[in-house]
XYZ file of C-alpha atoms in Angstrom:
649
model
C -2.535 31.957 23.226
C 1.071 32.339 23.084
C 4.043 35.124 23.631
C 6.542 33.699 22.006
C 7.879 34.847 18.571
C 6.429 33.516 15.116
C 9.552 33.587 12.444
C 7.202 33.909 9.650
C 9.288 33.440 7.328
C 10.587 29.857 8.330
C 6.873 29.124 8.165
C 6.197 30.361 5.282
C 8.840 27.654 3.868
C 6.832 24.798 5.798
C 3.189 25.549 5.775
C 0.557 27.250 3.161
C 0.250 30.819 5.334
C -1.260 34.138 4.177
C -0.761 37.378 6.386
C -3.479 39.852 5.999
C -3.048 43.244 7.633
C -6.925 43.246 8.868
C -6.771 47.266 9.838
C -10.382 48.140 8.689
C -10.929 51.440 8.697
C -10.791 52.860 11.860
C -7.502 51.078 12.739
C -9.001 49.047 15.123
C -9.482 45.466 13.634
C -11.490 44.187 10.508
C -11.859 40.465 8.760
C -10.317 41.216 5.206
C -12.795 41.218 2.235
C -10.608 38.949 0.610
C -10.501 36.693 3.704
C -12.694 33.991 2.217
C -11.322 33.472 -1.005
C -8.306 32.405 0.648
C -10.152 30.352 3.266
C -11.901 28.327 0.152
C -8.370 28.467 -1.791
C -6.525 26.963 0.967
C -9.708 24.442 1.834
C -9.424 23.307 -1.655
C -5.819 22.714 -1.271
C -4.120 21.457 1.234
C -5.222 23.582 4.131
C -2.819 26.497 5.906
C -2.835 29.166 8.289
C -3.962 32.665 7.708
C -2.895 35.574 9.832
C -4.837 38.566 11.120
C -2.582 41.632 11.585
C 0.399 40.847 9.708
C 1.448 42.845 6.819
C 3.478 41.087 4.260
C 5.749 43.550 1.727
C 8.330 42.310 -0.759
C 9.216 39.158 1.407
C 9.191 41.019 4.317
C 6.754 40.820 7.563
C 5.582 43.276 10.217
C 3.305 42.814 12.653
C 1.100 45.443 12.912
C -1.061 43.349 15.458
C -5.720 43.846 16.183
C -6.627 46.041 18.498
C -9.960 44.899 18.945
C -9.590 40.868 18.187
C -13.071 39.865 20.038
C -14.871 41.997 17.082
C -13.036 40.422 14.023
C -13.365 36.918 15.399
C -17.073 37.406 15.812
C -17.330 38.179 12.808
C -15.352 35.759 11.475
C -17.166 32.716 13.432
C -21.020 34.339 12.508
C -19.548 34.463 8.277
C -18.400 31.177 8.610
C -21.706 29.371 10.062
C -23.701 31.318 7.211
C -24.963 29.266 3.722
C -25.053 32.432 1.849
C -21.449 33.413 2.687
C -19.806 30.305 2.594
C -20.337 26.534 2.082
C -19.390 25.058 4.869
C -17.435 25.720 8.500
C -14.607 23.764 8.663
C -13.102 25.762 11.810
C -13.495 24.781 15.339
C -13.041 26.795 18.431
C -9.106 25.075 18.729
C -8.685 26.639 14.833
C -8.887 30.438 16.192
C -5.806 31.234 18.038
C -4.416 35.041 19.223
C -0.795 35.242 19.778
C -0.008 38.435 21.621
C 2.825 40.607 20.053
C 4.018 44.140 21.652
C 1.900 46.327 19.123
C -1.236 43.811 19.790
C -3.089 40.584 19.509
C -2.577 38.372 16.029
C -5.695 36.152 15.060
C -4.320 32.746 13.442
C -7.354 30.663 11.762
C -6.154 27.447 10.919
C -8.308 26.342 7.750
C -7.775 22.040 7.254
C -8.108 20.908 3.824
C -11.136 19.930 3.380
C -12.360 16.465 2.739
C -13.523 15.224 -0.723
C -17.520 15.197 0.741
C -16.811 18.832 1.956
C -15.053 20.357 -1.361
C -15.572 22.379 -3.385
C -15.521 25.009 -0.531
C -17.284 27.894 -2.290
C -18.803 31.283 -1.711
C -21.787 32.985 -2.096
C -24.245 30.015 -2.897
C -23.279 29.202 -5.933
C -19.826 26.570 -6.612
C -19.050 27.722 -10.414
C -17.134 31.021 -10.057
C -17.289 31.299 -6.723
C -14.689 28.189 -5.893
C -10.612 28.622 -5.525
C -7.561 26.909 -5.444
C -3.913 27.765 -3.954
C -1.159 28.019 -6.732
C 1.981 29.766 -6.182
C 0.852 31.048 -2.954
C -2.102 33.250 -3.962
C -5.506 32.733 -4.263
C -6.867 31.277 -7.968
C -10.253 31.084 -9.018
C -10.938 27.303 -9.811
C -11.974 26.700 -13.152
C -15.602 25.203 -14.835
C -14.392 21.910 -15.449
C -11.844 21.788 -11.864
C -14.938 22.544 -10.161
C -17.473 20.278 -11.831
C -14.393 17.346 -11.167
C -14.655 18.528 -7.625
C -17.850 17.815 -7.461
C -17.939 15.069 -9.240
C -15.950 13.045 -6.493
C -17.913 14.770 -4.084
C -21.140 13.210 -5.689
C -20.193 9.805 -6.224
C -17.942 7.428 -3.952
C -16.855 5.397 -7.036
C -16.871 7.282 -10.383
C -16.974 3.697 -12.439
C -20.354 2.518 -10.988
C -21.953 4.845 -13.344
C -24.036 3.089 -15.624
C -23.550 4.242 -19.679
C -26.291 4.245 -21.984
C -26.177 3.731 -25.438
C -23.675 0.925 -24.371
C -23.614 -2.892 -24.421
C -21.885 -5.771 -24.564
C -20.653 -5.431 -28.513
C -18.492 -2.779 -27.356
C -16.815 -4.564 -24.959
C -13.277 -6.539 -26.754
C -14.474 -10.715 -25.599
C -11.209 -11.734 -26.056
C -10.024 -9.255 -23.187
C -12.884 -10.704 -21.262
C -12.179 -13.932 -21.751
C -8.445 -13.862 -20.795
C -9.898 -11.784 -17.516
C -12.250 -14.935 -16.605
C -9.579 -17.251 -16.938
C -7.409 -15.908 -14.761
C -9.609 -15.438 -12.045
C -10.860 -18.905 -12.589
C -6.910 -19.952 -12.015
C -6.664 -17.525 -8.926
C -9.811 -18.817 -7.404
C -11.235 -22.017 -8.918
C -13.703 -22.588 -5.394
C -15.816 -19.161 -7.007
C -17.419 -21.442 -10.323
C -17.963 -17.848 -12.268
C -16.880 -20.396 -15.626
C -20.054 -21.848 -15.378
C -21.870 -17.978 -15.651
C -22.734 -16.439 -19.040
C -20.355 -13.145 -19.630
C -23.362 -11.034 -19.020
C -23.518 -12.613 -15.578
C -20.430 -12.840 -14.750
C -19.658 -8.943 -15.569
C -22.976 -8.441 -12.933
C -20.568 -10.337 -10.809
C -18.184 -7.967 -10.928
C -20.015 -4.861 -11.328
C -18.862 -4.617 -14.569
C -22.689 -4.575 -15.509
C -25.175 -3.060 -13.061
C -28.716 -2.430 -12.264
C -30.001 0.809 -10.607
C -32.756 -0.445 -8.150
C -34.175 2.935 -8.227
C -34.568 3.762 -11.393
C -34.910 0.108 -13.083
C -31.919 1.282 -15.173
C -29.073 -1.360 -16.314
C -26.621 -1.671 -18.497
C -22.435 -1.527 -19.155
C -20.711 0.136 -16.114
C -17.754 3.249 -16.418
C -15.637 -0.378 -14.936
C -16.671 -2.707 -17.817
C -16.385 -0.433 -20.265
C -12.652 0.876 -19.201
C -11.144 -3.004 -18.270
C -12.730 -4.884 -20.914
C -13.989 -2.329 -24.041
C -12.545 -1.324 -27.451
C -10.013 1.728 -27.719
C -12.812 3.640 -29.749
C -15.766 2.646 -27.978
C -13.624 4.192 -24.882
C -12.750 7.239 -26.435
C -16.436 7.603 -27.563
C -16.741 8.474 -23.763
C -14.124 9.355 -22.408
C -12.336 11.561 -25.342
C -8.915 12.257 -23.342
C -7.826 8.262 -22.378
C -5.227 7.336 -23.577
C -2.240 4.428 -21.818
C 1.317 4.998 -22.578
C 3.829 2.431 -21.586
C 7.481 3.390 -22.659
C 10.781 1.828 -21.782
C 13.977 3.663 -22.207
C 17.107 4.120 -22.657
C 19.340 5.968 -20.308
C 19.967 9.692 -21.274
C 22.072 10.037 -23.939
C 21.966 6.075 -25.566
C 20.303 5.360 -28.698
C 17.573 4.413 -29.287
C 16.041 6.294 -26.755
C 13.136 4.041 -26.491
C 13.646 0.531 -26.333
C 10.005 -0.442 -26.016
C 6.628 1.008 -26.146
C 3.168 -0.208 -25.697
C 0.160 2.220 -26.477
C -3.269 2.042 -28.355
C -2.125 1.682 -32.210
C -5.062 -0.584 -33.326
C -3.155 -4.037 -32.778
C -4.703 -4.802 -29.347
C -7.152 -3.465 -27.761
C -6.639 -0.648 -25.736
C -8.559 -1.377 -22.552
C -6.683 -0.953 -19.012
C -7.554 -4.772 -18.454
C -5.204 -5.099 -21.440
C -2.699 -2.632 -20.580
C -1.757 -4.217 -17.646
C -1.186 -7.885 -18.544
C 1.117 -6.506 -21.407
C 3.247 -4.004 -19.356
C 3.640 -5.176 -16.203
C 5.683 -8.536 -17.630
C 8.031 -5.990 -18.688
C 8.537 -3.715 -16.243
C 9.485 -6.466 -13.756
C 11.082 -8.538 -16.213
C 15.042 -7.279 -15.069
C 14.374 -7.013 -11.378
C 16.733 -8.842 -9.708
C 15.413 -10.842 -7.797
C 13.241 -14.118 -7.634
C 9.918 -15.268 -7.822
C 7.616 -17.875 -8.685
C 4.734 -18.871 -10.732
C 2.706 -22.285 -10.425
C 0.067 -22.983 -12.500
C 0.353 -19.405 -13.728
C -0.575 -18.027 -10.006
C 2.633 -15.862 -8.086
C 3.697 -17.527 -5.546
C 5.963 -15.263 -3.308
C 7.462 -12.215 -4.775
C 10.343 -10.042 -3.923
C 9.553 -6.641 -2.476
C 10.539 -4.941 -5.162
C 7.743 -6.508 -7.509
C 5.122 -5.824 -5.174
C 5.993 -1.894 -4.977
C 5.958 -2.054 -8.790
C 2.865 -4.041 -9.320
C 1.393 -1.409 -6.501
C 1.994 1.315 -7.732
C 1.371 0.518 -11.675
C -2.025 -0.632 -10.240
C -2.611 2.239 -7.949
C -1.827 4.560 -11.246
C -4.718 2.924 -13.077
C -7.697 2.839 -10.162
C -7.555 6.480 -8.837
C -6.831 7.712 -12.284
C -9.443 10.280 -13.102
C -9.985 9.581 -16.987
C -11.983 12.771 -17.608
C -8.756 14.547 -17.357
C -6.669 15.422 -20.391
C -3.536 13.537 -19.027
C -2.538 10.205 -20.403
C -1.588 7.273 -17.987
C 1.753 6.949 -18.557
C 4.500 4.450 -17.508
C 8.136 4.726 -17.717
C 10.632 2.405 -17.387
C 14.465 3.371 -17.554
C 17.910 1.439 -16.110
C 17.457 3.514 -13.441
C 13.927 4.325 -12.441
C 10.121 3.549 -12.734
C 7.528 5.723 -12.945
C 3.770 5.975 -13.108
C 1.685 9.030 -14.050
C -1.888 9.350 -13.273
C -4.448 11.842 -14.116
C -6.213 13.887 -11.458
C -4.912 14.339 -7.820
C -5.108 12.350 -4.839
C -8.553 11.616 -2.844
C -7.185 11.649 0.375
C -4.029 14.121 1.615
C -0.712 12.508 1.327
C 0.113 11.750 4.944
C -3.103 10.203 5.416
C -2.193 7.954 2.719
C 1.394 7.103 3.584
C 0.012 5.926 7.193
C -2.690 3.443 5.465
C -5.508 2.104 6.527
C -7.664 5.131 4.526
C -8.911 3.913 1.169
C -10.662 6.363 -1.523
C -10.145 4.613 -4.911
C -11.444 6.824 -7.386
C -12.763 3.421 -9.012
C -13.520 0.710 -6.949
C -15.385 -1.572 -9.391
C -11.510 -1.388 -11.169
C -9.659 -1.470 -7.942
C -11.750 -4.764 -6.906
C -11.048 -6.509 -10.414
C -7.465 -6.034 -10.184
C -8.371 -7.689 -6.671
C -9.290 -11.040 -8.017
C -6.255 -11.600 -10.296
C -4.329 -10.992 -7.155
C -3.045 -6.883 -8.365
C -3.781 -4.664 -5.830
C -4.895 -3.432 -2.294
C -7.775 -3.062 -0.986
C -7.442 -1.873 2.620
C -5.869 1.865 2.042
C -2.027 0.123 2.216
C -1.063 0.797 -1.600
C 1.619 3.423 -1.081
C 2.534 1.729 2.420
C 3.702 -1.237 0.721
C 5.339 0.893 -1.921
C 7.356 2.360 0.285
C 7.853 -0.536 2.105
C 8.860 -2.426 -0.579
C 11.307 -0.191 -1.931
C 13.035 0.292 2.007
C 13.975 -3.340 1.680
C 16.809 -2.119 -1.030
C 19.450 0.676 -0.894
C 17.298 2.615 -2.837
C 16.409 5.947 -3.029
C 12.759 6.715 -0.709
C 10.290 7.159 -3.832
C 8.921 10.280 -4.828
C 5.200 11.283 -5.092
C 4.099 14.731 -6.549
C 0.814 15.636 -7.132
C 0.223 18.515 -9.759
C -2.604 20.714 -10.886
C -0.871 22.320 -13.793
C -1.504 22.394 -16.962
C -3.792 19.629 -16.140
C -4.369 18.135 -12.307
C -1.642 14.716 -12.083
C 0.083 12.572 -9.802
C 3.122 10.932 -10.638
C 4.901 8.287 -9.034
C 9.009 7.529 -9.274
C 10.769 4.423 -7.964
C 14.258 5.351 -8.057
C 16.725 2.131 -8.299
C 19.336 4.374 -7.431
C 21.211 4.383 -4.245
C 19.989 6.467 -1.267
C 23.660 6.859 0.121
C 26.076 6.361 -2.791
C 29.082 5.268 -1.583
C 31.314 7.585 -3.650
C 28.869 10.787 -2.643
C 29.465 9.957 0.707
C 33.226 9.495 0.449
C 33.126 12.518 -0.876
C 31.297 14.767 1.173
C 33.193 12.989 3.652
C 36.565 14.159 2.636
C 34.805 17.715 2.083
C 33.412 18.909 5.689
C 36.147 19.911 8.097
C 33.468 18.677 10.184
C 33.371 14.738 11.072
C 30.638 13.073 9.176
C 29.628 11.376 11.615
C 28.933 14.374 13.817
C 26.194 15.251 11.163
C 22.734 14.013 12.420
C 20.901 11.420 10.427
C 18.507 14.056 8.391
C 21.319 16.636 7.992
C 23.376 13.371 6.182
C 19.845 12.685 4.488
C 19.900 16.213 3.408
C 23.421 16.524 2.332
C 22.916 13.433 0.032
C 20.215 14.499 -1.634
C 21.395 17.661 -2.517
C 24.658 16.275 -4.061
C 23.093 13.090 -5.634
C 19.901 15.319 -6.604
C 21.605 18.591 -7.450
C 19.214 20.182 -4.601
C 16.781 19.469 -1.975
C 13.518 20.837 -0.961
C 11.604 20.777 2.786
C 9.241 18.777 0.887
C 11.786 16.408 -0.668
C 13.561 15.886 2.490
C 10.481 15.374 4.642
C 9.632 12.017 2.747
C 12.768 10.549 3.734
C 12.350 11.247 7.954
C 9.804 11.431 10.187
C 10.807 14.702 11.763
C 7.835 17.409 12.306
C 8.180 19.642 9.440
C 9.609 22.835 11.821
C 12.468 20.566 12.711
C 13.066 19.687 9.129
C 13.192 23.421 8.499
C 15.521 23.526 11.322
C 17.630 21.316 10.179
C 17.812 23.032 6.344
C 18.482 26.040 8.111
C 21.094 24.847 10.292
C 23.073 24.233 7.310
C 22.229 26.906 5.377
C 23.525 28.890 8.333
C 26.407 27.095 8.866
C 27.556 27.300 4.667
C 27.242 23.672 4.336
C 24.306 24.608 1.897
C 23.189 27.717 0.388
C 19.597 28.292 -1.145
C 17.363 29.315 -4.508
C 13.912 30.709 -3.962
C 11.818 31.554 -0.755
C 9.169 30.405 1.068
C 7.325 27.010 0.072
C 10.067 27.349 -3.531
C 13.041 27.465 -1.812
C 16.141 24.628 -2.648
C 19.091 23.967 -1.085
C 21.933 23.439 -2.707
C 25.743 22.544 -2.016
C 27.645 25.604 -2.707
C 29.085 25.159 -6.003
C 27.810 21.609 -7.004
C 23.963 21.468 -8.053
C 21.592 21.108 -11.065
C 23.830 21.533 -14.484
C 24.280 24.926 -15.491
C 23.923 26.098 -19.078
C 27.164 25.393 -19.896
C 26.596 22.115 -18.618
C 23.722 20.892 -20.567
C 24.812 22.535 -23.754
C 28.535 21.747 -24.207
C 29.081 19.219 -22.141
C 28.088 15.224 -22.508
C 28.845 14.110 -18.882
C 25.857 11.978 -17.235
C 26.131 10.148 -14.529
C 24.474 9.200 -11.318
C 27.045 11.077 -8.834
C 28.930 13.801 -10.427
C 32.755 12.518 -9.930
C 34.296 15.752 -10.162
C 36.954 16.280 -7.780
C 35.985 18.352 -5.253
C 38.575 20.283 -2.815
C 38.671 20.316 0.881
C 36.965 23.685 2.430
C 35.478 24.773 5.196
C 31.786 25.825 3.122
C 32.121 25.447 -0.618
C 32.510 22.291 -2.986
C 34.132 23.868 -5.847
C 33.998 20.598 -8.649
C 36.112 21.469 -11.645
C 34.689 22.907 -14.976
C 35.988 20.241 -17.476
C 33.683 20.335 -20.074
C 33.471 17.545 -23.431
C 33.398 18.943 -26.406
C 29.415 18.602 -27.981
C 28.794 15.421 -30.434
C 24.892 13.843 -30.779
C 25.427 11.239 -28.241
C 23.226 13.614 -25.720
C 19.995 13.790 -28.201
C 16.870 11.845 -27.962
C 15.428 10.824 -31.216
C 13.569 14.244 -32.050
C 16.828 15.824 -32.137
C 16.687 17.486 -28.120
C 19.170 17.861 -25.765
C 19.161 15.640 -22.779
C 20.960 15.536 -19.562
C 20.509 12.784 -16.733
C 19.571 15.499 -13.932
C 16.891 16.622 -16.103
C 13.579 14.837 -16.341
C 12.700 16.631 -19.285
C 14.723 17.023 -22.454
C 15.880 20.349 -24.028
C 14.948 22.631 -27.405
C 17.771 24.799 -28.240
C 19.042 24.795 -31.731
C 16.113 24.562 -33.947
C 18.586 23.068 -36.769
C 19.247 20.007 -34.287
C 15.470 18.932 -34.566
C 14.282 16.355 -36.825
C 12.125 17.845 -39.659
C 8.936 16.306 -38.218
C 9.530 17.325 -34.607
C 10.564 21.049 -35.998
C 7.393 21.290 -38.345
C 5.087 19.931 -35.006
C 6.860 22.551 -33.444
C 6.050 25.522 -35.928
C 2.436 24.393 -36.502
C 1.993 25.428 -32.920
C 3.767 28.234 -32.937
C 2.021 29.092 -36.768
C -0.420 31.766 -35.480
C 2.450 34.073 -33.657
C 4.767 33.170 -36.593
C 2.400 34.409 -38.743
C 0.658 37.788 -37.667
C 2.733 40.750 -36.120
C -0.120 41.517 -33.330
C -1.668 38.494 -31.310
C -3.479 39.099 -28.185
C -1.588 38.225 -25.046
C -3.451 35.607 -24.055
C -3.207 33.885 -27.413
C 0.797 34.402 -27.322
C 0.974 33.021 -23.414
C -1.044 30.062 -24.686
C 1.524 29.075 -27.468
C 4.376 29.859 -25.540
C 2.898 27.435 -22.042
C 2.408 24.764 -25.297
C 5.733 25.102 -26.924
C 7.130 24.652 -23.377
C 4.920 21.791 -22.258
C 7.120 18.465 -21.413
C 10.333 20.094 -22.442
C 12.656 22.914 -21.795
C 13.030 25.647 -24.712
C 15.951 28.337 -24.387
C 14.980 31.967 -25.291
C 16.807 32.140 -28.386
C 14.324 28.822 -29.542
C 11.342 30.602 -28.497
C 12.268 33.861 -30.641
C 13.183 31.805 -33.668
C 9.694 29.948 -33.619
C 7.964 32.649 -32.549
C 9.286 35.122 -34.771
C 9.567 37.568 -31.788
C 12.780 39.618 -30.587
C 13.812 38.014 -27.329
C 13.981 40.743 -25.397
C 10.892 41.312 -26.077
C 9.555 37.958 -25.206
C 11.974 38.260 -21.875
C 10.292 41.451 -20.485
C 6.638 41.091 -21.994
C 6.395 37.312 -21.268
C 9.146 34.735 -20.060
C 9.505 37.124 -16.824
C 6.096 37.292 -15.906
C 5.037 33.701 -16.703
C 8.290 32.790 -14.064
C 6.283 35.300 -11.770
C 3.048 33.743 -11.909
C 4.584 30.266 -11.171
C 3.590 29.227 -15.115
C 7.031 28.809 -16.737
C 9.859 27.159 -14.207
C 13.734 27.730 -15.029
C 15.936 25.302 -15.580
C 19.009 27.577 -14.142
C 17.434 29.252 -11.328
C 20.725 30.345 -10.062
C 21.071 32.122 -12.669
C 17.685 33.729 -14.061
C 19.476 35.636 -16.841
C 21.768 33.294 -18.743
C 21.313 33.656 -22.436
C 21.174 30.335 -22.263
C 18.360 29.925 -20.059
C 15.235 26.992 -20.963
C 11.898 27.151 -19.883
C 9.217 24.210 -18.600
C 5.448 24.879 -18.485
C 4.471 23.779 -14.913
């Protein structure tokens, strides 16, 4: 119990929360209807807080408070400990809290996210339909195949033990195999698996396995993934595919240097994948190390957090997703993309210790040519490898839009560029060195990064997140920053220098790491000067978009840029809109969330493909998608630029 005040607003901005007004009828006190379909949402997520007698109205909160709290939380606790209601309890008596406010008592129920055994968290008996997710904070009903993924992991610790039928050993690519024994036999000559046929040697390894039960055997998820054909492992798993792409900064040609994917000249398999790409992503890191008798011996820091997280990308991929791997590699970053989310929740897995591979056959392969932890340390050493340079802190975001993803970026640049620093140096009236550590932190990032986040920031200190929201606030108070967004959305940015505006992106050809405008002494504001370039192609990738070095993703804006290929891939999506006057809206948000998938279109490209007015498209779509948290701006600042692009999420 506690009397102090709850600014729920600043915790909104740091923790999942939902404020339900809980009157009932009478006025005295009643647990929501809706109650557990944000309990299962937020179980499903990444756990919250919901509160009992708080009313929540356009961004606004008033406590309203329960006047008869002992009734609602029996309720509550008799609900929760009943199968027919709900799944599972996940609250203890520590979870229920009452904070006492003048008009009455507010129930807090702390809901944890719930472990992979214990999700889906579902209602009413029965998981399909009854199962939800937080997005954009509201509650979602999950969908058929989210759910059945759910419970998938729920149902088996590893999902590569599974044994495939119809498979054997003709599917699997020998000469993949082969290479694979060798290299173990290099690593670890004392284990004799040369002298074992390949049948016994993949038993070995559980790349072949035997169900004791059953009396079943036969090719394992593992073999068949490391060590099988590209078609064979489409034949079961119809969305795998491994990208590997180096390339060129933003705005060189080519744009891509290098790029290794399934085309029919090798074989396809992640065994493969790996022994071909990870040569070349380390292959201009500068620093040292050694190979004897084609074993590593000693490596720099930097190739272990590559090698982790390239092999962390591949064994808790989930390859029933429709996401590609995919691997990056640019002059200035690496990154690794991963379908489905993360087993275990973030923190857990930046402490180490807790491992949850999502295939452990895989994960214990990599193992024995020396690729790979075992032990729960993976993104431990990855961020320990990557401290040991002035590098930025890497970045991990986990997404379950359009499809669920986790992508990993290892950012060569600096953390504290010398010439932002000098900078914001000269800028503040105030000292720099009067600025605490995570107020620098923040300042940094939101110069070098064009804005910063609580989430952003709270990778790169170990402050509780309140005092990291204390800290944001501090200088959003004190004009050092100002902000975008509420709540869990809300960026900081330094006034007057942030992400590119329109004008930016499309008539200007500047790109650089730290913008070097010169920025005048004030008191709040950095006010950089406007000089803008005159446009030329130098900024366009090789399908004819715009692209800017603060953007990850690349820009459609004049259709007449576009190569002829990239434009007619473009309008065959786009055909049935283009083609009939009335489409349903759900077949018009579907092209539209396409069109805008991986790239930013402006308005004006939308109406052209689309063959819509854009004001229409503005009011009946673009605005609402924004709304729902389906479309995300690329000029938040300002939502109604004519210029304004838009990224499916």
């Amino acid at each position: 119990m506690t009397d102090s005040p709850i600014n729920f607003a600043l915790l909104k901005e740091t923790y999942d929360i939902e404020c339900k007004a809980a009157q009932g009828r009478d006025g005295l006190g009643e647990l929501p209807k809706d109650f557990w379909e944000s309990y299962s949402a937020m179980a499903n997520t990444d756990g919250g807080s919901i509160f009992l007698g708080v009313a929540e109205k356009k961004d606004a909160f008033k406590v309203l408070g329960i006047k008869k709290p002992e009734k609602v939380i029996k309720d509550l606790v008799d609900t929760a400990n009943s199968r027919d209601k709900v799944s599972v309890n996940l609250l203890t008596n520590s979870d229920i809290v009452r904070h006492t406010f003048e008009p009455g008592k507010v129930i807090e129920i702390k809901v944890r996210r719930a472990t992979r055994q214990e999700r889906p968290v579902y209602l009413k008996k029965t998981p399909i339909g009854n199962s939800y997710r937080r997005r954009h904070e509201a509650d979602q009903r999950m969908t058929d195949d989210e759910v059945k993924r759910m419970l998938a992991d729920q149902q088996y610790d590893s999902l590569d033990h599974r044994i495939l039928k119809g498979y054997g050993l003709e599917d699997l690519d020998k000469s993949s195999l082969s290479a694979f024994r060798q290299s173990v036999a290099v690593r670890s000559p004392e284990t004799n698996f040369d002298a074992l046929s390949d049948l016994d040697f993949l038993r070995q390894i559980r790349g072949w396995r035997k169900d004791r039960e059953s009396g079943e055997e036969g090719l394992t998820v593992a073999g068949l993934l490391m060590f099988g054909s590209y078609p064979t492992i489409r034949d079961e798993f119809p969305h795998y595919f491994v990208d590997y792409q180096e390339q060129a900064a933003p705005g060189e040609e080519p744009r891509y240097l290098d790029r290794i994917c399934p085309d029919g000249a090798w074989s396809g398999n992640l065994y493969d994948f790996y022994r071909k790409v990870y040569p070349k992503l380390v292959s201009d890191l500068k620093a040292e190390f050694l190979l004897k008798g084609g074993v590593r011996e000693g490596e720099s820091p930097a190739h272990v957090a590559v090698r982790e997280a390239f092999v962390n990308a591949l064994v808790h991929a989930d390859y029933s997703v429709p996401t590609s791997v995919l691997v990056v590699k640019r002059p200035d970053f690496f990154s690794f993309k991963n379908p489905g989310l993360m087993r275990v929740p973030f923190a857990v897995a930046m402490a180490g210790g807790e491992s949850d591979s999502r295939n452990k056959s895989i994960q214990d392969m990599f193992r024995m040519i020396g690729a790979g932890e075992r032990q729960g340390f993976g993104i431990r050493k990855i961020l320990d490898g990557w401290k040991k340079f002035d590098w930025r802190i890497p970045y991990f975001e986990e997404k379950d839009e359009p499809s669920p993803r986790v992508v990993v970026t290892l950012s060569m640049l600096s953390l504290f560029p010398e010439q932002a620093v000098q900078i914001l140096s000269s800028h503040y009236r105030k000292p720099w060195g009067q600025f605490s550590e995570t107020e620098k932190v923040a300042l940094v990032l939101a110069f070098t990064e064009g804005a910063v986040t609580h989430g952003r920031l709270s990778q790169f200190c170990v402050d509780h997140p309140r005092d990291v929201s204390a800290t944001l606030h501090g200088l959003e108070k004190s004009g050092a920053l100002e902000t975008t967004g509420q709540y869990r959305a809300k960026t900081y940015h330094i006034p007057g220098h942030m992400l590119p505006t329109a004008e930016d992106v499309f008539e200007s050809t500047t790109n650089s790491d730290v913008n070097t405008t010169n920025l005048e002494p004030s008191t709040t504001n950095l006010e950089p000067s406007t000089t803008n370039l005159e446009p030329n192609t130098t900024n366009l990738d090789d399908k004819g978009r715009i692209v800017h070095v603060q953007f990850h993703h690349p820009f459609v804006d004049d259709i007449a840029t576009l190569t002829p290929a990239f434009r007619q891939e473009l309008e065959t999506i786009a055909k049935l809109p283009r083609t009939k006057k009335k489409l349903s809206r759900d077949e018009m948000i579907e092209v539209i969330l396409e069109l805008c998938r991986n790239q930013y279109v402006t308005s004006g490209a939308l109406s052209v493909l689309l063959n819509r007015e854009i004001t229409t498209l503005r009011g009946q779509y673009l605005a609402p998608l924004k709304a729902e948290g389906k479309l995300k701006l690329a000029f938040p600042r300002t939502p109604t630029d004519p210029k304004q692009a838009y990224l499916a999420t």
